[in-house]
Amino acid sequence: MEQNTQRFEFHGKTGEFFKIWIVNLMLSIVTLGIYSAWAKVRTRQYFYSNTLLMNTPFDYLADPIKILKGRLLALAVILIYSFSAIISPLIQAGIMLIFIPLFPWIIIKALKFNLYNSAYRNIRFHFSAEYLKALLIFVGLPILVALTAGLAYPYFNRERKNFILQNSAYGTHKFEFSATTSQFYSVYLKTLAVIIIALIFLGAMYFVIPMAIPMDKSVVGVYVPIIIIFMFYPALMIVFGYLYTTIANLTINHTQLKTYQFESNLETGKICWLFFSNIVAIICSFGLLIPWAMIRTAKYRISCLAVMGDEDPEIFIAAEAEKADAVGEELGDLLDIDIGL
Amino acid sequence: MIKVDGNYYDGQSSKQIAVVITIEQSGDVLITGHELEIKTTVDQLKIAARLANTPRNIFLANGAKIETKDNQAIDQLCAYFDRNVLYTLLHRLEKKWPVVFIALFITIVFIWGGIEYGVPFASKWAVKGIPYQVEQNIGNQGLETLDKWLFEKSLIENNDQKHLQALFKDVVERSEKQYHYRLELRNSKQMGANALALPGGIIIMTDALVELAENDQQILAVLAHEMGHIEYQHGLRSVLQDSITALFMIGVLGDITSITSLAVTVPTIIVETRYSREFELAADQYAIKYLQQQQIAIEHYIQILTLLEQPKHSKFEFDYLSSHPAMDKRIKVIQDM
């Protein structure tokens, strides 16, 4: 049976977004960060409403005032934490201990806030999860990963994505996630193979470079390691790009909403090139090309997304309204906790 | 009267209905579509802020939404009924290219001013509020940690130690603050010839440094430099400045970039090392003042700095990323003082 495939589209434009970005930056700095809450909403709204599915845009509906409040509270927490070290490291260790059980709560709150403020066709997304499950996955499993020297990491990552997706909903309909633990292990095994190939390649360079470029024996010991170190970063990037691409594809290709099946076909080469050229461009332009990098990254990622299925897009029903505050989201932001998929 | 095409969503289901909105000058609004007719007024509507050319949302009081691409008509509506005044202004800023240059200029001036004056001033002011007891605590804890990881007992003979302590007493007598100064001598393989200052009045000198110094004047100069760090509270100030800088970078760049954390880390490190170099120069200045008062030739200071530099002569000096100013520059500054 031939199924109906709908592609996601992204209509953002670099020039247009550049102007929004620079005004955001200026107003954030001039207001000593207060405007940054509005800047965040406008940036997200720009990306959401330029993302279209079946010719209909997505919406980001967060209230900047809520984000500002969340930000101030998060800042206060961070400041108390940093200054407690000055008074006594014991107090800081105590605060650290409080943070551990708080961590799953932050994650739940942040996901709730982000999803609740995302909408499509005036139906909001939702997230609701049990605290104990989050505690098990975000505190328990990392301990297991540490105890097994990383062997449990693919399992942890799969559980993490499973937790996020299965507890997310569009209106009243929950998402489903069908990727198995063994599929995750297979991706990481392949990555390991890529790493080994990269290491063999770098090791071989140690002998190849002196043969290819004639140089004094005394210099070999100095320059060859430097050249190899410079080759190490691109190699690292390829490994990272490969992992990112395959995990993203695996996750999205095993996500369903009702009878809709999501599809992603990111390519490792393109992602690596995107990341690499973004970093080079951002550094060389002293940050001025950040908006350009954001737009082209979104454009590529979204162009690789599709949804398959014959379901009528008009059947989704809104869930009950809920309260979602921004504290978790902003704490997660400040602490640099990786919350998204 | 304005007519606007759009899509209507009731907020209960994902159903999409094409509608026409008719807005009268009186403020009466009529929404019509397939099997749909709603009468309301403009002040019942929540009109979203304009953002570039993205589809515009109009929310009805009951949670329904109309999505329209006709931004121009909605702008006219807002202007006529005095709605969204601030957001209209904001959109004007966001659409004009000349504004970009002005915004860029203001941004650069503010960042530069903040780095140059704002953050140092704020940290100087904040440090004043920290009681001496706390400062001393931090210093003591710092020494404890260093002793655990980096330092061993000094191997300098007792008599020489006494001599060094006497020199030290002579330097710190000149303190303008009521600090309890103390000199700690340590041996360290990792650190080589080095001296450091901890908040609250602890100065540590390594055995290698004592050995390297050719005379007492050189030791005095080094001690005076470290004392400068303590008198100016550089330790605490650098902690504060570094955290303010990091927070600022996360706050401003954080969600704007979110592409690569490199875009946040690199500028943070550049700014922080800059502060550290400024502190070094200030401590140099302090040392010079002391030497001049004592009528000790500045050459001694330059000599010990040169000696300290020597074992590392093979290392690259990246001035921009170095916590200490490049030595030749530093010596030149000292000579000009």
XYZ file of C-alpha atoms in Angstrom:
678
model
C 0.000 0.000 0.000
C 1.407 3.345 -1.023
C 1.397 5.623 1.956
C 1.019 9.334 1.976
C 4.278 11.115 2.897
C 4.194 14.689 4.128
C 7.503 16.532 4.357
C 8.317 19.218 6.910
C 9.352 22.529 5.397
C 11.405 25.372 6.780
C 10.894 28.878 5.425
C 13.262 30.907 7.627
C 15.566 33.342 5.847
C 19.042 34.351 6.977
C 18.719 38.079 6.260
C 15.370 38.321 7.997
C 16.538 36.410 11.036
C 19.837 38.263 11.227
C 17.960 41.502 11.896
C 15.859 39.885 14.613
C 18.969 38.348 16.148
C 20.977 41.550 16.305
C 18.073 43.506 17.817
C 17.634 40.703 20.366
C 21.314 40.851 21.229
C 21.368 44.615 21.573
C 18.236 44.838 23.709
C 19.407 41.932 25.901
C 22.706 43.644 26.606
C 21.302 47.130 27.055
C 18.691 45.853 29.522
C 21.343 43.783 31.366
C 19.707 40.534 30.350
C 16.075 41.321 31.146
C 15.097 41.378 27.488
C 16.738 37.992 26.960
C 13.417 36.375 27.948
C 11.666 38.160 25.083
C 14.620 37.410 22.831
C 14.230 33.713 23.571
C 10.514 33.755 22.743
C 11.010 35.682 19.527
C 13.845 33.441 18.397
C 11.880 30.272 19.087
C 8.705 31.666 17.581
C 10.648 32.547 14.439
C 11.870 28.995 14.063
C 8.572 27.361 15.034
C 6.328 29.398 12.806
C 8.685 28.991 9.885
C 8.390 25.238 10.270
C 5.465 23.969 8.265
C 3.754 20.631 7.998
C 0.932 20.278 5.480
C 1.246 24.000 4.855
C 0.445 24.784 8.471
C 2.982 26.362 10.855
C 3.930 25.364 14.389
C 3.613 27.802 17.272
C 5.728 28.704 20.276
C 3.437 30.231 22.857
C 5.586 30.797 25.958
C 4.996 33.929 27.972
C 8.233 35.978 28.230
C 7.308 37.133 31.745
C 7.216 33.510 32.904
C 10.599 32.891 31.321
C 12.013 35.983 33.005
C 10.731 34.826 36.396
C 12.194 31.378 35.803
C 15.489 32.912 34.794
C 15.726 35.097 37.886
C 14.936 32.174 40.158
C 17.462 29.966 38.393
C 20.060 32.719 38.680
C 19.399 33.042 42.394
C 19.902 29.293 42.837
C 23.198 29.373 40.919
C 24.433 32.396 42.875
C 23.596 30.791 46.211
C 25.403 27.678 45.064
C 28.538 29.547 43.960
C 28.736 31.727 47.040
C 28.188 28.828 49.388
C 31.620 27.614 48.266
C 33.163 30.819 49.561
C 31.623 30.328 52.981
C 32.294 26.625 53.255
C 32.713 23.763 50.794
C 30.672 21.655 53.203
C 27.577 23.778 52.598
C 28.180 23.533 48.879
C 28.418 19.752 49.114
C 25.105 19.830 50.993
C 23.472 21.866 48.236
C 24.920 19.414 45.711
C 23.165 16.607 47.549
C 19.862 18.443 47.360
C 20.426 18.891 43.645
C 20.575 15.191 42.897
C 16.931 14.410 43.728
C 15.981 17.786 42.267
C 17.548 16.928 38.936
C 14.741 14.656 37.593
C 12.224 17.251 38.726
C 14.044 19.928 36.712
C 13.964 17.704 33.651
C 10.249 16.963 33.957
C 9.449 20.623 34.511
C 11.545 21.733 31.565
C 9.992 19.209 29.192
C 6.536 20.149 30.420
C 7.186 23.824 29.798
C 8.670 23.316 26.369
C 6.017 20.959 25.102
C 3.075 22.783 26.642
C 4.180 25.927 24.867
C 4.517 24.190 21.525
C 1.390 23.954 19.439
C 0.190 22.930 16.005
C -3.241 23.749 14.682
C -4.006 25.394 18.011
C -3.532 22.091 19.859
C -0.784 22.093 22.444
C 1.726 19.354 23.073
C 1.945 17.915 26.577
C 4.393 16.142 28.798
C 3.605 14.322 32.006
C 5.757 11.789 33.798
C 6.146 10.190 37.181
C 8.907 11.570 39.320
C 10.141 8.138 40.424
C 10.562 6.953 36.859
C 12.551 10.073 36.033
C 14.666 9.507 39.144
C 15.390 5.965 38.031
C 16.366 7.017 34.513
C 18.223 10.258 35.114
C 19.942 9.405 38.402
C 19.848 5.613 38.651
C 20.964 4.766 35.128
C 23.921 7.196 35.047
C 25.163 5.439 38.190
C 24.814 2.137 36.363
C 26.694 3.610 33.396
C 29.514 4.678 35.707
C 29.625 1.289 37.433
C 29.797 -0.570 34.112
C 32.477 1.781 32.757
C 30.141 3.052 30.054
C 28.858 -0.315 28.853
C 25.332 0.588 29.904
C 25.385 3.929 28.083
C 23.437 2.810 24.966
C 20.814 1.326 27.278
C 20.640 4.591 29.235
C 20.306 6.632 26.072
C 17.521 4.416 24.766
C 15.642 4.600 28.071
C 16.075 8.352 28.132
C 14.560 8.811 24.682
C 11.857 6.294 25.450
C 10.979 8.191 28.617
C 10.768 11.522 26.819
C 8.763 10.273 23.854
C 6.334 7.974 25.607
C 5.414 10.706 28.047
C 4.918 13.300 25.326
C 1.585 13.857 23.694
C 0.014 15.946 20.975
C -3.312 16.887 22.442
C -4.641 13.712 24.017
C -2.614 11.343 21.847
C 0.627 9.998 23.217
C 3.719 9.428 21.142
C 5.070 5.917 20.874
C 8.644 4.815 20.630
C 9.610 1.445 19.222
C 13.402 1.445 18.897
C 14.896 -1.417 20.894
C 17.896 -1.484 23.181
C 19.722 -3.796 20.794
C 19.279 -1.283 17.966
C 20.953 1.334 20.146
C 23.780 -1.057 20.999
C 24.324 -1.769 17.343
C 24.707 1.975 16.606
C 27.276 2.360 19.361
C 29.166 -0.722 18.206
C 29.362 0.719 14.705
C 30.565 4.010 16.207
C 33.238 2.095 18.048
C 34.318 0.617 14.726
C 34.503 4.127 13.259
C 36.660 5.208 16.207
C 39.002 2.269 15.746
C 39.348 3.003 12.028
C 40.062 6.657 12.835
C 42.712 5.665 15.379
C 44.369 3.252 12.974
C 44.356 5.995 10.348
C 45.917 8.506 12.748
C 48.462 5.923 13.866
C 49.389 5.182 10.275
C 49.898 8.901 9.704
C 52.745 8.764 12.183
C 54.691 6.697 9.668
C 53.221 8.056 6.449
C 53.852 11.759 7.039
C 57.653 11.497 7.475
C 57.772 9.391 4.294
C 55.587 11.738 2.279
C 57.200 14.961 3.436
C 60.987 14.670 3.699
C 62.153 16.225 6.940
C 64.961 16.072 9.368
C 64.800 13.177 11.822
C 65.081 15.483 14.827
C 62.054 17.467 13.639
C 59.839 14.425 13.146
C 59.305 14.011 16.877
C 58.106 17.604 17.182
C 55.973 18.230 14.103
C 54.338 14.906 13.378
C 52.478 14.766 16.713
C 51.310 18.334 16.092
C 49.981 17.430 12.650
C 48.275 14.371 14.099
C 46.679 16.428 16.860
C 45.305 18.775 14.209
C 43.887 15.780 12.358
C 42.433 14.451 15.582
C 39.747 17.130 15.797
C 38.226 16.513 12.374
C 38.311 12.799 13.187
C 36.510 13.466 16.457
C 33.969 15.547 14.601
C 33.277 12.745 12.134
C 32.732 10.292 14.986
C 30.453 12.758 16.725
C 28.593 13.554 13.496
C 28.087 9.878 12.748
C 26.733 9.195 16.216
C 24.478 12.229 16.161
C 23.040 11.375 12.752
C 22.410 7.705 13.354
C 20.895 8.197 16.800
C 18.640 10.986 15.539
C 17.498 8.911 12.560
C 17.001 5.801 14.669
C 14.961 7.722 17.230
C 12.733 9.580 14.803
C 12.229 6.601 12.495
C 10.831 4.687 15.450
C 8.461 7.347 16.655
C 4.743 7.112 16.029
C 1.748 9.241 16.757
C -1.469 7.286 16.260
C -0.951 5.734 12.824
C 1.471 8.424 11.744
C 5.040 7.285 11.337
C 7.857 9.837 11.559
C 10.780 9.670 9.215
C 14.221 11.231 9.260
C 17.006 10.773 6.740
C 19.893 12.903 7.970
C 23.234 12.091 6.341
C 26.466 11.870 8.316
C 28.556 13.683 5.702
C 26.182 16.622 5.480
C 25.826 16.921 9.249
C 29.617 16.823 9.731
C 30.121 19.475 7.083
C 27.341 21.603 8.615
C 28.833 21.443 12.117
C 32.369 21.988 10.913
C 31.590 24.929 8.612
C 29.350 26.478 11.272
C 32.114 26.521 13.849
C 34.687 27.895 11.418
C 32.285 30.567 10.150
C 31.212 31.607 13.643
C 34.767 31.944 14.885
C 36.015 33.763 11.784
C 33.104 36.229 11.848
C 33.382 36.877 15.605
C 29.914 35.431 16.044
C 28.187 37.500 13.377
C 27.401 34.413 11.336
C 25.597 32.701 14.237
C 22.158 33.514 12.764
C 23.254 32.184 9.376
C 24.460 28.986 11.022
C 21.215 28.601 12.975
C 19.063 29.028 9.870
C 20.995 26.637 7.664
C 21.162 24.016 10.409
C 17.400 24.232 10.960
C 16.785 24.185 7.219
C 18.747 20.990 6.743
C 17.398 19.195 9.794
C 13.789 20.048 9.064
C 14.095 19.230 5.364
C 15.070 15.697 6.412
C 11.901 15.239 8.452
C 8.700 13.716 7.176
C 5.583 12.072 8.459
C 3.913 9.097 6.787
C 0.341 7.976 7.111
C -3.169 8.312 5.803
C -4.635 9.506 9.060
C -6.898 12.521 8.880
C -4.897 15.425 10.414
C -8.107 16.868 11.843
C -8.834 14.157 14.395
C -6.598 15.310 17.222
C -8.252 16.588 20.349
C -6.915 19.084 22.850
C -6.022 17.918 26.335
C -6.921 19.834 29.446
C -5.087 23.093 30.036
C -2.331 22.893 32.603
C -0.004 25.133 34.517
C 3.564 25.177 33.325
C 6.186 27.454 34.841
C 9.604 28.127 33.430
C 11.793 27.446 36.474
C 12.838 23.969 35.387
C 13.480 25.036 31.823
C 15.651 27.969 32.893
C 17.527 26.035 35.576
C 18.206 23.364 33.000
C 19.412 26.045 30.607
C 21.758 27.655 33.095
C 23.127 24.347 34.303
C 23.564 23.265 30.699
C 21.525 20.111 31.208
C 20.862 18.396 27.914
C 17.104 17.985 28.023
C 15.932 17.705 24.441
C 15.943 14.658 22.240
C -13.589 47.925 6.907
C -10.827 45.365 6.502
C -11.207 41.840 5.167
C -8.619 39.217 6.083
C -8.316 35.602 4.952
C -7.177 33.033 7.444
C -7.518 29.584 8.957
C -9.656 29.002 12.004
C -8.902 26.443 14.720
C -11.352 26.062 17.569
C -8.731 24.964 20.120
C -10.696 21.792 20.906
C -9.652 19.778 17.880
C -7.099 20.026 15.089
C -9.810 20.832 12.588
C -8.916 23.572 10.117
C -11.586 25.869 8.670
C -10.871 28.562 6.065
C -12.452 31.827 7.224
C -12.797 35.454 6.284
C -12.542 38.040 9.057
C -14.335 41.298 8.507
C -13.399 44.138 10.837
C -15.558 47.269 10.878
C -14.318 50.703 11.901
C -16.648 50.505 14.866
C -14.600 47.566 16.176
C -17.172 44.928 15.333
C -15.656 41.713 14.007
C -17.367 39.057 11.932
C -15.745 35.694 11.288
C -17.337 33.562 8.610
C -16.463 30.177 7.182
C -17.931 26.826 6.360
C -20.741 26.235 8.892
C -19.218 28.951 11.041
C -20.205 32.464 11.975
C -18.768 34.292 14.987
C -19.479 37.833 16.028
C -17.064 39.587 18.366
C -15.235 42.901 18.826
C -11.623 43.947 18.362
C -10.971 44.421 22.077
C -11.954 40.762 22.648
C -9.129 39.644 20.356
C -5.569 38.963 21.400
C -3.433 39.794 18.418
C 0.029 38.255 18.429
C 3.087 40.412 17.923
C 4.343 40.607 14.383
C 7.525 38.649 13.800
C 9.078 39.149 10.361
C 6.692 37.580 7.824
C 5.656 34.573 9.867
C 1.930 33.746 9.942
C 0.116 35.892 12.451
C -2.059 34.483 15.237
C -5.236 36.086 16.478
C -6.668 34.470 19.585
C -10.328 34.662 20.434
C -11.573 34.923 23.984
C -12.700 31.264 24.014
C -9.266 29.909 23.072
C -9.901 29.573 19.357
C -7.254 30.847 16.991
C -7.109 32.360 13.540
C -3.905 32.118 11.571
C -3.354 34.545 8.742
C -0.587 35.379 6.312
C -1.958 38.848 5.733
C 0.405 40.653 8.098
C -0.122 43.984 6.386
C -3.852 44.048 7.042
C -3.326 43.088 10.680
C -0.713 45.847 11.021
C -3.266 48.348 9.713
C -5.782 47.015 12.180
C -3.301 47.377 15.062
C -2.425 50.919 13.999
C -6.046 51.947 13.701
C -7.101 50.536 17.074
C -3.834 51.404 18.877
C -3.044 47.791 19.634
C 0.406 46.212 20.154
C 2.121 49.594 20.088
C 5.404 48.401 21.585
C 5.568 45.293 19.436
C 4.922 47.342 16.320
C 7.914 49.462 17.284
C 9.958 46.340 17.868
C 9.052 44.988 14.459
C 10.146 48.262 12.892
C 13.533 47.846 14.559
C 13.770 44.278 13.356
C 13.076 44.948 9.703
C 15.386 47.819 8.807
C 18.958 47.255 7.690
C 20.310 50.608 8.996
C 19.146 49.540 12.452
C 21.426 46.526 12.136
C 24.489 48.750 12.036
C 23.339 50.893 14.924
C 22.475 47.786 16.945
C 25.826 46.260 16.135
C 27.578 49.435 17.225
C 25.616 49.723 20.490
C 26.204 46.030 21.195
C 29.950 46.305 20.693
C 30.164 49.467 22.811
C 28.195 47.829 25.622
C 30.209 44.614 25.534
C 33.464 46.542 25.470
C 32.325 48.870 28.257
C 31.099 45.958 30.317
C 34.354 44.063 29.994
C 36.567 47.090 30.458
C 34.704 48.907 33.245
C 31.450 47.225 34.230
C 32.631 43.835 35.438
C 35.855 45.032 37.149
C 33.907 47.794 38.882
C 31.164 45.424 40.017
C 33.663 42.914 41.393
C 35.654 45.604 43.177
C 32.482 46.819 44.813
C 31.240 43.329 45.695
C 34.575 42.261 47.188
C 34.337 45.080 49.729
C 31.325 43.365 51.255
C 33.173 40.124 51.986
C 34.361 40.007 55.601
C 38.052 39.409 56.246
C 37.217 36.234 58.174
C 35.719 34.724 55.025
C 38.659 35.811 52.902
C 41.067 34.193 55.345
C 38.998 31.019 55.305
C 39.199 30.785 51.552
C 42.957 31.273 51.651
C 43.431 28.588 54.280
C 41.280 26.126 52.398
C 43.155 26.913 49.229
C 46.466 26.167 50.913
C 45.103 22.905 52.292
C 44.050 21.782 48.832
C 47.341 22.806 47.263
C 49.252 20.978 50.001
C 47.320 17.840 49.216
C 47.907 17.888 45.460
C 50.922 19.975 44.547
C 53.167 20.783 47.460
C 55.580 18.995 49.686
C 57.508 20.244 52.677
C 60.188 22.755 51.912
C 63.753 21.427 51.911
C 65.286 24.823 52.648
C 67.521 24.856 55.711
C 66.242 26.395 58.906
C 68.595 29.336 58.914
C 67.742 30.275 55.367
C 64.057 29.953 56.167
C 64.475 32.369 59.032
C 66.249 34.764 56.720
C 63.443 34.564 54.185
C 60.838 35.128 56.886
C 62.741 38.224 57.985
C 62.756 39.571 54.425
C 59.055 38.820 54.237
C 58.316 40.701 57.433
C 60.092 43.697 56.018
C 57.915 43.711 52.908
C 54.542 43.148 54.540
C 55.145 45.788 57.189
C 54.201 48.240 54.520
C 50.728 46.779 54.150
C 47.996 49.391 54.094
C 45.422 46.839 55.136
C 45.297 45.016 58.436
C 46.003 41.645 56.894
C 47.678 38.781 58.742
C 50.394 38.017 56.251
C 52.262 34.766 56.319
C 54.940 33.243 54.147
C 54.721 29.534 53.350
C 57.717 27.797 51.826
C 57.026 24.662 49.830
C 58.743 22.246 47.516
C 56.943 21.274 44.312
C 58.074 19.226 41.349
C 55.123 20.190 39.200
C 55.219 23.924 39.722
C 58.936 24.565 39.425
C 60.078 28.069 40.327
C 56.931 29.888 41.279
C 55.269 32.096 43.842
C 51.589 32.573 44.461
C 49.255 34.598 46.597
C 46.096 33.329 48.274
C 43.285 35.550 49.545
C 43.668 36.754 53.115
C 47.453 37.071 53.199
C 49.145 33.754 52.412
C 52.130 33.924 50.088
C 53.683 30.680 48.901
C 57.176 30.476 47.467
C 58.668 27.299 46.030
C 62.159 26.081 46.841
C 63.057 26.282 43.188
C 62.285 29.983 43.148
C 64.449 30.633 46.210
C 67.253 28.743 44.505
C 66.792 30.603 41.249
C 66.976 34.033 42.865
C 70.472 35.477 42.806
C 70.083 37.861 45.718
C 67.727 39.134 48.414
C 66.541 42.052 46.316
C 65.086 39.674 43.748
C 63.227 37.783 46.475
C 61.902 41.050 47.864
C 60.621 42.039 44.438
C 58.759 38.747 44.015
C 57.253 39.033 47.490
C 56.129 42.566 46.782
C 54.468 41.421 43.563
C 52.535 38.690 45.386
C 51.646 41.116 48.146
C 50.181 43.377 45.473
C 47.818 40.569 44.490
C 46.667 40.249 48.090
C 46.323 43.964 48.823
C 44.228 44.433 45.691
C 42.214 41.287 46.538
C 42.893 39.862 43.100
C 42.049 36.310 44.140
C 38.466 37.029 45.136
C 37.999 39.551 42.399
C 39.040 37.111 39.739
C 36.595 34.515 41.070
C 33.828 37.127 40.927
C 34.813 38.530 37.545
C 35.070 35.091 36.042
C 31.646 34.054 37.279
C 30.035 37.330 36.213
C 31.597 36.942 32.783
C 30.457 33.339 32.469
C 26.917 34.224 33.538
C 26.824 37.125 31.140
C 27.994 34.985 28.250
C 25.441 32.270 29.007
C 22.685 34.821 29.481
C 23.335 36.744 26.309
C 24.894 34.215 23.971
C 23.469 31.067 25.519
C 20.090 30.741 23.906
C 21.038 32.837 20.926
C 23.724 30.423 19.856
C 22.785 27.051 21.324
C 24.508 25.685 18.240
C 27.846 25.042 19.757
C 28.989 25.711 23.274
C 32.317 26.709 21.741
C 30.719 30.011 20.822
C 30.255 30.676 24.536
C 33.421 29.135 25.964
C 35.946 30.783 23.691
C 34.931 34.400 24.349
C 34.621 33.618 28.055
C 38.175 32.325 28.197
C 39.514 35.263 26.196
C 37.899 37.774 28.546
C 38.954 35.914 31.685
C 42.599 35.683 30.651
C 42.512 39.360 29.863
C 41.460 40.129 33.429
C 44.200 37.912 34.759
C 46.812 39.785 32.731
C 45.506 43.071 34.053
C 45.953 41.779 37.581
C 49.531 40.775 36.809
C 50.304 44.260 35.562
C 48.709 45.823 38.638
C 50.799 43.588 40.896
C 53.894 44.550 38.903
C 53.047 48.160 39.547
C 52.716 47.467 43.249
C 56.102 45.762 43.308
C 57.753 48.658 41.478
C 56.320 51.135 43.955
C 57.732 49.105 46.813
C 61.164 48.814 45.208
C 61.294 52.534 44.528
C 60.405 53.297 48.135
C 63.137 50.958 49.301
C 65.562 52.402 46.779
C 66.155 49.001 45.284
C 67.013 49.045 41.598
C 64.186 47.866 39.352
C 66.772 45.852 37.427
C 66.541 43.203 40.153
C 62.886 42.715 39.414
C 63.475 42.503 35.683
C 66.271 40.032 36.307
C 64.161 37.651 38.369
C 61.346 37.853 35.819
C 63.819 37.004 33.062
C 65.221 34.136 35.103
C 61.724 32.787 35.703
C 61.079 32.874 31.998
C 64.189 30.984 30.970
C 63.433 27.334 31.593
C 60.300 27.682 29.496
C 61.959 29.363 26.510
C 60.849 26.619 24.127
C 57.151 27.164 24.828
C 54.872 29.116 22.506
C 53.705 32.461 23.847
C 50.185 33.147 22.647
C 49.689 36.590 24.045
C 45.941 36.525 23.561
C 45.307 33.368 25.479
C 47.949 33.657 28.129
C 47.125 34.394 31.742
C 50.346 36.327 32.109
C 51.374 39.038 29.693
C 54.202 38.006 27.383
C 57.369 38.587 29.348
C 59.082 41.010 26.990
C 55.981 43.182 26.954
C 55.744 43.024 30.707
C 59.367 44.032 31.173
C 58.894 46.903 28.790
C 55.918 48.134 30.795
C 57.937 47.873 33.992
C 60.788 49.862 32.487
C 58.356 52.568 31.458
C 56.862 52.906 34.922
